[in-house]
CSV table of C-alpha atoms and ligand atoms in Angstrom, one decimal:
chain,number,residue,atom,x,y,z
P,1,UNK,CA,-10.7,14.1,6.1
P,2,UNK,CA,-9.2,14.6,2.6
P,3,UNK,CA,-11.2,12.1,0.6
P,4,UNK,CA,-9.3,10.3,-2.2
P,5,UNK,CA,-12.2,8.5,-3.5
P,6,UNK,CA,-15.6,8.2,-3.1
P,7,UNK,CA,-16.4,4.6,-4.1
P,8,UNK,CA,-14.2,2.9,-2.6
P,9,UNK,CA,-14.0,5.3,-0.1
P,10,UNK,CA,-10.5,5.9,0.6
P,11,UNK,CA,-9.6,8.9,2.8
P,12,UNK,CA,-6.8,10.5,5.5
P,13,UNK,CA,-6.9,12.7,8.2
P,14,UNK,CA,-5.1,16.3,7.3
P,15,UNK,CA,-1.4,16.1,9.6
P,16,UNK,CA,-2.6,18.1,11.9
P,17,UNK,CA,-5.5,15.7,13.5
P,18,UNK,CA,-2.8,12.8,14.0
P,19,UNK,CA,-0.8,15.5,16.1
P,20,UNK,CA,-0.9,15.3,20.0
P,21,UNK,CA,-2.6,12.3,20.1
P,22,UNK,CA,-1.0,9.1,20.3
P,23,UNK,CA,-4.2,7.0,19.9
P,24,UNK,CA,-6.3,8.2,16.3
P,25,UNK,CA,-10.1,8.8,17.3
P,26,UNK,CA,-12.1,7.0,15.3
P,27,UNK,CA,-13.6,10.3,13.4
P,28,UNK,CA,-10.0,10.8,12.4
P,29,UNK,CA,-8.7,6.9,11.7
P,30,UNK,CA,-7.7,7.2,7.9
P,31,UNK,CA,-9.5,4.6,5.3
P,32,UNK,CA,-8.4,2.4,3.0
P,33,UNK,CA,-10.9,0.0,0.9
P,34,UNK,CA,-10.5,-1.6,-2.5
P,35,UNK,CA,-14.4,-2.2,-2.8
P,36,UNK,CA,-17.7,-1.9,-1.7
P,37,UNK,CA,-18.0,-2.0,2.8
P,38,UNK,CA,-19.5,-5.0,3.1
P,39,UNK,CA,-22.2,-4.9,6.6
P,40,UNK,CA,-21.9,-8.1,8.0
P,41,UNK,CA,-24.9,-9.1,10.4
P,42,UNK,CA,-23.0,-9.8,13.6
P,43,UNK,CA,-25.4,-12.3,14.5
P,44,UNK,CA,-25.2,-15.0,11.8
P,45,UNK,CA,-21.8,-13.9,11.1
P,46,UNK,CA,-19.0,-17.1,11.6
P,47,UNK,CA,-15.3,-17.4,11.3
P,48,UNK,CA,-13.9,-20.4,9.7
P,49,UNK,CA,-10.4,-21.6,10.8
P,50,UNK,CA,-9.5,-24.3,7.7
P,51,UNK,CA,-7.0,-25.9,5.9
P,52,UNK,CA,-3.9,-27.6,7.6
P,53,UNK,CA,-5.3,-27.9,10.6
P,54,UNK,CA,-6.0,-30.8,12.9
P,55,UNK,CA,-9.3,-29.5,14.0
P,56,UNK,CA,-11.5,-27.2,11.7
P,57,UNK,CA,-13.3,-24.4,13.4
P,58,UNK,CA,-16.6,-22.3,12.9
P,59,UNK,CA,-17.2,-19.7,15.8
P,60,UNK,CA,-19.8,-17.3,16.2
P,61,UNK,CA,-18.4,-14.1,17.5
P,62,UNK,CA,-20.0,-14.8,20.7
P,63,UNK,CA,-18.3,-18.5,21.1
P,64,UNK,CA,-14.4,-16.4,19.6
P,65,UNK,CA,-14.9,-13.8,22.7
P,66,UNK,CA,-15.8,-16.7,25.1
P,67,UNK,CA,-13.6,-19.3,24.4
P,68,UNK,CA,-10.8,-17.4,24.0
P,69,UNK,CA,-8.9,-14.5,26.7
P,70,UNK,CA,-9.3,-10.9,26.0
P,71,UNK,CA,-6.3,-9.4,24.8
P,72,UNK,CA,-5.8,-5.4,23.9
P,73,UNK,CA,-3.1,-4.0,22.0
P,74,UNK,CA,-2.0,-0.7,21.2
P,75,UNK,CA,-1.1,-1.4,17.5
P,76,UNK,CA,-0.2,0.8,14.2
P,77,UNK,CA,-1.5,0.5,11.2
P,78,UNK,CA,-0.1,2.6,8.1
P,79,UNK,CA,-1.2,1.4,4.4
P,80,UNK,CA,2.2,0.7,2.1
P,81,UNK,CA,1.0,3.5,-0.3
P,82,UNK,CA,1.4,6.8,3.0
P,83,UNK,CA,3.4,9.0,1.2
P,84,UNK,CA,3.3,8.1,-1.9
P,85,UNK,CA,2.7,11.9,-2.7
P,86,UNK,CA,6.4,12.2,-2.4
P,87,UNK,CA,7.3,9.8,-5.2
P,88,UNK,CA,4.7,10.8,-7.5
P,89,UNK,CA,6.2,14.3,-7.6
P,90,UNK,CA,9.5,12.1,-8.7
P,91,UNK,CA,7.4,10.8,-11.3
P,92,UNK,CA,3.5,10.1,-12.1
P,93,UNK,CA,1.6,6.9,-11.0
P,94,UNK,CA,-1.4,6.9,-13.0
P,95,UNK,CA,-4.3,5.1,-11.2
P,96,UNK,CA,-3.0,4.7,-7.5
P,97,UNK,CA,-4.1,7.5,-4.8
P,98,UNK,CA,-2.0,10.6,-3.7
P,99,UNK,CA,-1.8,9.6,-0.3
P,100,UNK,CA,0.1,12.3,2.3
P,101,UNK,CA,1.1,11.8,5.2
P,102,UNK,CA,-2.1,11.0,6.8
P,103,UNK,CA,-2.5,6.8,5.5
P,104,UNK,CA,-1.6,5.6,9.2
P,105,UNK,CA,-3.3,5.7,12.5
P,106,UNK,CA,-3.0,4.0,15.9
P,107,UNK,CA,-5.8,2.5,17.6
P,108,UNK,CA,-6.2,0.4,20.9
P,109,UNK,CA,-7.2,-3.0,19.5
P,110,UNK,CA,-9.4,-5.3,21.8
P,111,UNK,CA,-9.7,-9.0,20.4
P,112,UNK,CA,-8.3,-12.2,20.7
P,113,UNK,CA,-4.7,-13.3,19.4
P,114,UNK,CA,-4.6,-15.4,16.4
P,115,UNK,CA,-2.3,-17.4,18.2
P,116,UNK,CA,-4.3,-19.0,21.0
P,117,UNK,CA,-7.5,-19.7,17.9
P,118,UNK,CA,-4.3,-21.7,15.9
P,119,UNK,CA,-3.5,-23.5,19.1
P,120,UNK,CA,-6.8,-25.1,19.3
P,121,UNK,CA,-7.4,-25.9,15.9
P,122,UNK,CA,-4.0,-27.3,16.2
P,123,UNK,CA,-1.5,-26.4,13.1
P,124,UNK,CA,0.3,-28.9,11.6
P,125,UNK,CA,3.9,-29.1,10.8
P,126,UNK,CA,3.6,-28.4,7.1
P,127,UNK,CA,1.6,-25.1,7.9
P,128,UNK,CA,4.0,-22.2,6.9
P,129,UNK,CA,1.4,-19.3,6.1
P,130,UNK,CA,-1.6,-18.3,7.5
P,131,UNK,CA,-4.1,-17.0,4.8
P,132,UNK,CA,-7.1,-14.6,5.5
P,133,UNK,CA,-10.7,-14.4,3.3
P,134,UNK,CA,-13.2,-11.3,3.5
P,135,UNK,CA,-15.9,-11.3,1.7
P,136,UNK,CA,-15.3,-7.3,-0.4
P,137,UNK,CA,-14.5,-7.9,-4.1
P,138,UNK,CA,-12.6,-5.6,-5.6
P,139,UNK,CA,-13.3,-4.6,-9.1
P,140,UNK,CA,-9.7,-3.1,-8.8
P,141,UNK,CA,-8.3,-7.2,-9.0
P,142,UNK,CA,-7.4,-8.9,-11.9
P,143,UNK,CA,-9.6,-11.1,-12.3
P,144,UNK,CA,-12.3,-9.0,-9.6
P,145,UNK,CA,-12.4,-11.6,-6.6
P,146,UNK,CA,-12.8,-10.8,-2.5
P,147,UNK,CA,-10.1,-9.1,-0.7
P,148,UNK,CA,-7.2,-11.4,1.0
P,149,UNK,CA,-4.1,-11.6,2.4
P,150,UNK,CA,-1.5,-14.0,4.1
P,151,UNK,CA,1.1,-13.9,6.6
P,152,UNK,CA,3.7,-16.4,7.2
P,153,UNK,CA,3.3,-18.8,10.4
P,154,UNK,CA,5.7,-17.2,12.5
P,155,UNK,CA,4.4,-13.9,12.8
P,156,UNK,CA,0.8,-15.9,13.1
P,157,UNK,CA,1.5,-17.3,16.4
P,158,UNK,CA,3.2,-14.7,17.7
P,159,UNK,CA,1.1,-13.2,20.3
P,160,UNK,CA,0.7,-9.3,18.9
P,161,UNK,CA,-1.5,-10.3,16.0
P,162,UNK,CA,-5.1,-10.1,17.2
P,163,UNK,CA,-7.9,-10.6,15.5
P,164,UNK,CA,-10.1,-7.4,16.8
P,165,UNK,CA,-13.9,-6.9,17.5
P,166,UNK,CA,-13.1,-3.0,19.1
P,167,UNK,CA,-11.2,-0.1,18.3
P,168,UNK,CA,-10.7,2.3,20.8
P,169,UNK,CA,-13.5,0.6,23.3
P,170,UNK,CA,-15.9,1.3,20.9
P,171,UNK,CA,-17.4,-1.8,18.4
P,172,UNK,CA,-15.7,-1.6,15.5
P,173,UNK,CA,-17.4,0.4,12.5
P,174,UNK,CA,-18.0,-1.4,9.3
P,175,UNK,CA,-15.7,0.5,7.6
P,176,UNK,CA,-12.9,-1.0,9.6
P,177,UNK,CA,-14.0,-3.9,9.5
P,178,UNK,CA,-16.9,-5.2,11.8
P,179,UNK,CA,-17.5,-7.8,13.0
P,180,UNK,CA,-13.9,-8.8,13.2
P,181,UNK,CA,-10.2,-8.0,11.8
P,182,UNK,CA,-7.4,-9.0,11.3
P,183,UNK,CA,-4.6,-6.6,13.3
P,184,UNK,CA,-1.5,-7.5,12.1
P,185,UNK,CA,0.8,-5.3,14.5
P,186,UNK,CA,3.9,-3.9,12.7
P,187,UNK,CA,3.0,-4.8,9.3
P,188,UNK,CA,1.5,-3.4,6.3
P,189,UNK,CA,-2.3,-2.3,6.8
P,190,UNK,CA,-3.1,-4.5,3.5
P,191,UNK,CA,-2.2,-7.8,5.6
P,192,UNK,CA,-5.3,-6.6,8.6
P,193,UNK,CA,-8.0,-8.2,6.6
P,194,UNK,CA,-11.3,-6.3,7.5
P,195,UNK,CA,-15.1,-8.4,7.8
P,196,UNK,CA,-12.6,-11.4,8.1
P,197,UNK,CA,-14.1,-14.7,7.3
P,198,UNK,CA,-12.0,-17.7,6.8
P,199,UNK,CA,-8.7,-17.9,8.1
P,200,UNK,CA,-6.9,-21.2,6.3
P,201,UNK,CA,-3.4,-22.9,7.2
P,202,UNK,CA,-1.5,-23.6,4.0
P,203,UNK,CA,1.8,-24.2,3.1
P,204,UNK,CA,2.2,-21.5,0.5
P,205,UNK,CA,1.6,-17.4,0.8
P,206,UNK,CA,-2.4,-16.7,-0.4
P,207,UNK,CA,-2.2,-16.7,-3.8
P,208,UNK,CA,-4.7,-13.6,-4.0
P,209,UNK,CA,-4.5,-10.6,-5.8
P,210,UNK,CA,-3.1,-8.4,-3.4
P,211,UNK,CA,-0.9,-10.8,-2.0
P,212,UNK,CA,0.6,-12.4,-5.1
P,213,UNK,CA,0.5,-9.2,-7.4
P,214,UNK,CA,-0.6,-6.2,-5.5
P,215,UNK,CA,1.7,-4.6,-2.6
P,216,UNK,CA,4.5,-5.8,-4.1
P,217,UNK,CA,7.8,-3.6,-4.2
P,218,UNK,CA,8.8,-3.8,-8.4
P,219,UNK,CA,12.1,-2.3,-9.5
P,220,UNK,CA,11.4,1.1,-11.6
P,221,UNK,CA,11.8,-0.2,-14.6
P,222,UNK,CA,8.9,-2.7,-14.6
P,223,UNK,CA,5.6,-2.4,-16.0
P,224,UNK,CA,3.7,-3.1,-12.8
P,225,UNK,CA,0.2,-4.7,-15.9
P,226,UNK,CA,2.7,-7.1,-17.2
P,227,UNK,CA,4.0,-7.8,-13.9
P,228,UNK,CA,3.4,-11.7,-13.0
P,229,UNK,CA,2.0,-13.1,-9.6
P,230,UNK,CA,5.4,-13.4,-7.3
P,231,UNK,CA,7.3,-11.2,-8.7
P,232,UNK,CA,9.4,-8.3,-7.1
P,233,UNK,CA,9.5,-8.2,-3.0
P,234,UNK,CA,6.1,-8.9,-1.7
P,235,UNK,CA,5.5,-6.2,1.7
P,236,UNK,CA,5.2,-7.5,5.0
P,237,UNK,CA,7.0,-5.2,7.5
P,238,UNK,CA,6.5,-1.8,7.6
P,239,UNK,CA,9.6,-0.1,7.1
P,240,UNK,CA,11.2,2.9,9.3
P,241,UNK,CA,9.1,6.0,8.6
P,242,UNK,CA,8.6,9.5,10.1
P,243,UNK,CA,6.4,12.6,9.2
P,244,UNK,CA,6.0,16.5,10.0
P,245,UNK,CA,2.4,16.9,11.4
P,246,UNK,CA,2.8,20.7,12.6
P,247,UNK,CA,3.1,23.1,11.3
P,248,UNK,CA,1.6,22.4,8.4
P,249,UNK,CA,3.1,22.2,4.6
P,250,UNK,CA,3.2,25.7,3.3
P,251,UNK,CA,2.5,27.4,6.8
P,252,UNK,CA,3.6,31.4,7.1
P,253,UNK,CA,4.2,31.7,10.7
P,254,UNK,CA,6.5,34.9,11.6
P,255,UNK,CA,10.2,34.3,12.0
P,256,UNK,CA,11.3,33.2,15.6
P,257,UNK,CA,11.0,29.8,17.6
P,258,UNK,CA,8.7,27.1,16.5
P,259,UNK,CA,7.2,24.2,18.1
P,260,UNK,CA,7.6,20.8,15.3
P,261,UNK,CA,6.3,17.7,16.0
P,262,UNK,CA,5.3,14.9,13.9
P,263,UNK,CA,5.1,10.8,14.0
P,264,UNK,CA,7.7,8.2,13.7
P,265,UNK,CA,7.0,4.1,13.3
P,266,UNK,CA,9.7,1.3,13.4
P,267,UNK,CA,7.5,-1.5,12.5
P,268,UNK,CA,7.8,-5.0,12.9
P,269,UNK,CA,10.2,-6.1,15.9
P,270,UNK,CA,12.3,-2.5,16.2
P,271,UNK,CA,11.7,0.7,17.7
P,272,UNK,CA,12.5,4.3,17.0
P,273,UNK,CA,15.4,5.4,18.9
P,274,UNK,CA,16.0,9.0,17.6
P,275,UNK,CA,14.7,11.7,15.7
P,276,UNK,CA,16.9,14.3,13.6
P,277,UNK,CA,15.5,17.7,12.6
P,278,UNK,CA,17.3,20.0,10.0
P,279,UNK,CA,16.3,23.2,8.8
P,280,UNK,CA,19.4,23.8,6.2
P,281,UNK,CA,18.4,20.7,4.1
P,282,UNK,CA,20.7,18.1,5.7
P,283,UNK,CA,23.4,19.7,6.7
P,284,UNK,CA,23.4,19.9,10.2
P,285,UNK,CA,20.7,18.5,12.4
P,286,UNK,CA,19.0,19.0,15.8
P,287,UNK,CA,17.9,16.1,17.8
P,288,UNK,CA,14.2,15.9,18.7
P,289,UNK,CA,12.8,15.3,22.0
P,290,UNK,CA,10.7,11.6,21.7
P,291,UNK,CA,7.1,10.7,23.6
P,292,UNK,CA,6.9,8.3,25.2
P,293,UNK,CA,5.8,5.6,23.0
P,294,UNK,CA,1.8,3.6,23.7
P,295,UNK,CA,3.1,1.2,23.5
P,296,UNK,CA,5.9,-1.5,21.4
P,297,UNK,CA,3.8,-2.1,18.5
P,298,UNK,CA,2.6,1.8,17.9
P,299,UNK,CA,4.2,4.7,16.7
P,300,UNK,CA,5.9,7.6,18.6
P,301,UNK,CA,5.2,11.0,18.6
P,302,UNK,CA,8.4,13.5,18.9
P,303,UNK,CA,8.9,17.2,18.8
P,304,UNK,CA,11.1,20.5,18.9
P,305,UNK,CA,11.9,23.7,19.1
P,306,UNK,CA,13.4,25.2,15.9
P,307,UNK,CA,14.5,28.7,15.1
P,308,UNK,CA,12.7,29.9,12.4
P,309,UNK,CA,14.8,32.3,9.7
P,310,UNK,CA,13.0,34.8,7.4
P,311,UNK,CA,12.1,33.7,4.0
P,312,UNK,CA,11.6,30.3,2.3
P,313,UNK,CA,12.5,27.4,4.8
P,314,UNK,CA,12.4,23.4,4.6
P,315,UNK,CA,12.2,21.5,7.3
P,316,UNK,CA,13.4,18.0,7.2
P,317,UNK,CA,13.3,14.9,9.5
P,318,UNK,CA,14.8,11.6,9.6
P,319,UNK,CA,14.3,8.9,12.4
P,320,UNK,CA,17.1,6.2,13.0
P,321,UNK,CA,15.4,3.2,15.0
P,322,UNK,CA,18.0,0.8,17.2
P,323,UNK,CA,19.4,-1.6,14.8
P,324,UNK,CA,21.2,2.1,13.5
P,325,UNK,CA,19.6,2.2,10.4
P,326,UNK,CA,18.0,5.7,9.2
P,327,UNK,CA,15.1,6.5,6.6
P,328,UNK,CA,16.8,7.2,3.2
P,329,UNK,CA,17.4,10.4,2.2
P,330,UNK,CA,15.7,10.7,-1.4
P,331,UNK,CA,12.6,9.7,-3.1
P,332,UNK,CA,13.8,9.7,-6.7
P,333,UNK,CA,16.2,6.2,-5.2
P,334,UNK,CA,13.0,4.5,-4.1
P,335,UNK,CA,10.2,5.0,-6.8
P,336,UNK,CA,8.5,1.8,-8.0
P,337,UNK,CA,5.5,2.3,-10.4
P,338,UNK,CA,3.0,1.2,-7.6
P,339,UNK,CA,3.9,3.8,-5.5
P,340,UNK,CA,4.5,1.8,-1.8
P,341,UNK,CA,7.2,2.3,1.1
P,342,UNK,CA,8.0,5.7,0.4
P,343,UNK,CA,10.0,6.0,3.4
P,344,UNK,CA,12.2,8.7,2.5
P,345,UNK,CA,13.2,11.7,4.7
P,346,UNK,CA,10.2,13.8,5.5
P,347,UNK,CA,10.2,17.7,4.1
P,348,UNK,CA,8.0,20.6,4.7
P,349,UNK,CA,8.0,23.9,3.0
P,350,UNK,CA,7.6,27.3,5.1
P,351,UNK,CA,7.2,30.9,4.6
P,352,UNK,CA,8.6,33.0,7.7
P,353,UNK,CA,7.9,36.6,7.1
P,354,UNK,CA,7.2,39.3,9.5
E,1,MTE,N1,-11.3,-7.0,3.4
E,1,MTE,C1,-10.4,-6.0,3.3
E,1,MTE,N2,-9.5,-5.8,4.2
E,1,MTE,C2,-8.6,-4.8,4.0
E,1,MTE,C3,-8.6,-3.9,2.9
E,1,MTE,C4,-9.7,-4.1,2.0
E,1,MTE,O1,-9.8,-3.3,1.0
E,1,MTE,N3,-10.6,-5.1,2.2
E,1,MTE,N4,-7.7,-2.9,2.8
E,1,MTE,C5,-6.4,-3.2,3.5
E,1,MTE,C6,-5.5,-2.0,3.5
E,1,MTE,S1,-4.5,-1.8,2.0
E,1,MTE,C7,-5.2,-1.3,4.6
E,1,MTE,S2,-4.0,-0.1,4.6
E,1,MTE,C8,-6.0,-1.5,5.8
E,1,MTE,C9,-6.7,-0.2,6.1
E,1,MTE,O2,-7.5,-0.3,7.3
E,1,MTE,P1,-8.5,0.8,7.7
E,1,MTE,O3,-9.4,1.2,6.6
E,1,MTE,O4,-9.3,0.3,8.9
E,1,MTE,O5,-7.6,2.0,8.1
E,1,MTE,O6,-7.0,-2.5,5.7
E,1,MTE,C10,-6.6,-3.6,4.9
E,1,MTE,N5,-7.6,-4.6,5.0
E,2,MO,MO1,-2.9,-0.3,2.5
């Protein structure tokens, strides 16, 4: 893993260990914390379902996995800040993490949904978010307060969004989040609150720090410290995205053909319906060949066959999903001083000599 930080331990896998595998094992699942890992006892652990509700909840983990059916979803989950590499080279972000390419991972959930726990505590009419609590506080936050998120009603009940005891079959590790998550599929990683604890109806977005300040997309001309809760666009879904993941960035394989593959996400609600590979910076462009995807909520893996020049070589992708939009070409046109949804075409840099 390359390890951003130690404490909180934030870390990706290098491009290559995401390649050929549409589910992430958990040895290579990237992390992203803003405090200490909490370990929760399982045992006297209890979710709280609160607010504007008709009937207020406590569940031990054992009562949430019988009350409630099984569900398992192949789910996505890439932090706002992947790639924000790429817009720090446009200009420096003091204080926010270097990620590459490496901040998102796919995992086979296993849970409940969110929905069916709403149903029975009943939501009432004037219930337009759905806030989560964890119990991490973040020194990072200002004021320092526990982690928390919100996402609006809609997306709540909507079937996909589970809230997950297992990754990959396996329990879930505390660092992702045991006992239980939140897996918000298609959205930002910050909304999958990890060691959830209270879930509360409410009829405004969570007014926590990295709902109402952080993960928030401010034009480049704001100072992100004098920045007030609310403003700029606050991130829900993720936005179109694609990356190389072999060869790798700076490679010197020998002129001749070369095998390229990499990842590409829709996000929320769309799907990725082509892949463009050009190796004379955007001029002309191959099409690549797409995986089947693992699923409608997870990200697609795609690959090709390019012909390799001698000398210095970029490679550049693009993916277009089925509403016709396509990533946007440049990183300079989307910096914002925090550094999130760099979703700009994805470059590699080669050396093909003999
Ligand atoms: N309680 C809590 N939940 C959290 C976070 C956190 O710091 N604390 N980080 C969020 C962010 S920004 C992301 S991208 C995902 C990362 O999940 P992972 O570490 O399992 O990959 O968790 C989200 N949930
Ligand atoms: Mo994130």
């Amino acid at each position: 893993m390359v390890v951003h930080e130690e404490e909180p331990f934030n870390a990706e896998p290098p491009p290559g260990a995401l390649a050929d595998q549409l589910i992430t094992p958990l040895e290579a699942f990237y992390s992203r914390n803003h405090g200490p890992v909490p370990h929760l006892d399982a045992a006297t652990w209890r979710l709280v379902v609160d607010g504007l509700v008709t009937q207020r909840l406590q569940l031990s983990l054992q009562e949430l996995r019988g009350r409630f059916p099984e569900r398992e979803v192949v789910a996505t989950l890439q932090c706002a800040g992947n790639r924000r590499a790429g817009l720090i080279e446009v200009r420096d972000i003091p204080g926010e993490a270097p990620w590459g390419p490496g901040a998102i991972s796919t995992a086979r959930w296993t849970g409940v949904s969110l929905a069916d726990v709403l149903a029975e505590a009943g939501l009432r009419p004037e219930a337009a978010h759905i806030a989560f609590a964890a119990p991490d506080v973040s020194p990072l936050a200002d004021p320092p307060q526990p982690y928390g998120a919100s996402i609006p009603a809609a997306k709540a009940t909507s079937g996909e969004v589970l809230l997950a005891w297992a990754m990959n079959g396996r329990l879930l590790p505390a660092v992702h989040g045991a006992p239980l998550r939140v897996v918000v599929a298609g959205w930002i990683g910050a909304r999958s609150v990890k060691w959830l604890q209270r879930i509360t109806a409410q009829a405004e977005p969570s007014g926590n720090y990295f709902q109402a300040v952080a993960y928030r997309l401010l034009p480049a001309w704001a100072d992100p410290s004098q920045a007030g809760p609310e403003e700029g666009i606050s991130l829900g879904p993720a936005a179109l995205n694609c990356a190389i993941l072999r060869p790798g960035e700076g490679a010197r394989p020998a002129p001749g053909p070369a095998e390229v593959t990499g990842y590409a996400f829709a996000g929320d609600g769309r799907s990725v319906a082509r892949v463009d590979l050009s190796i004379d910076g955007g001029r002309t462009w191959a099409q690549a060949r797409l995986d089947k995807a693992a699923g409608p909520w997870a990200w697609q893996h795609w690959r090709t066959t390019v012909e390799l020049p001698e000398g210095e070589v970029e490679i550049t992708a693009r993916a277009w999903d089925h509403t016709g939009a396509v990533q946007p070409e440049s990183p300079a046109s989307l910096w914002n001083p925090q550094g999130y949804a760099n979703n700009s075409w994805a470059r590699l840099h080669l050396t093909c000599s003999r």
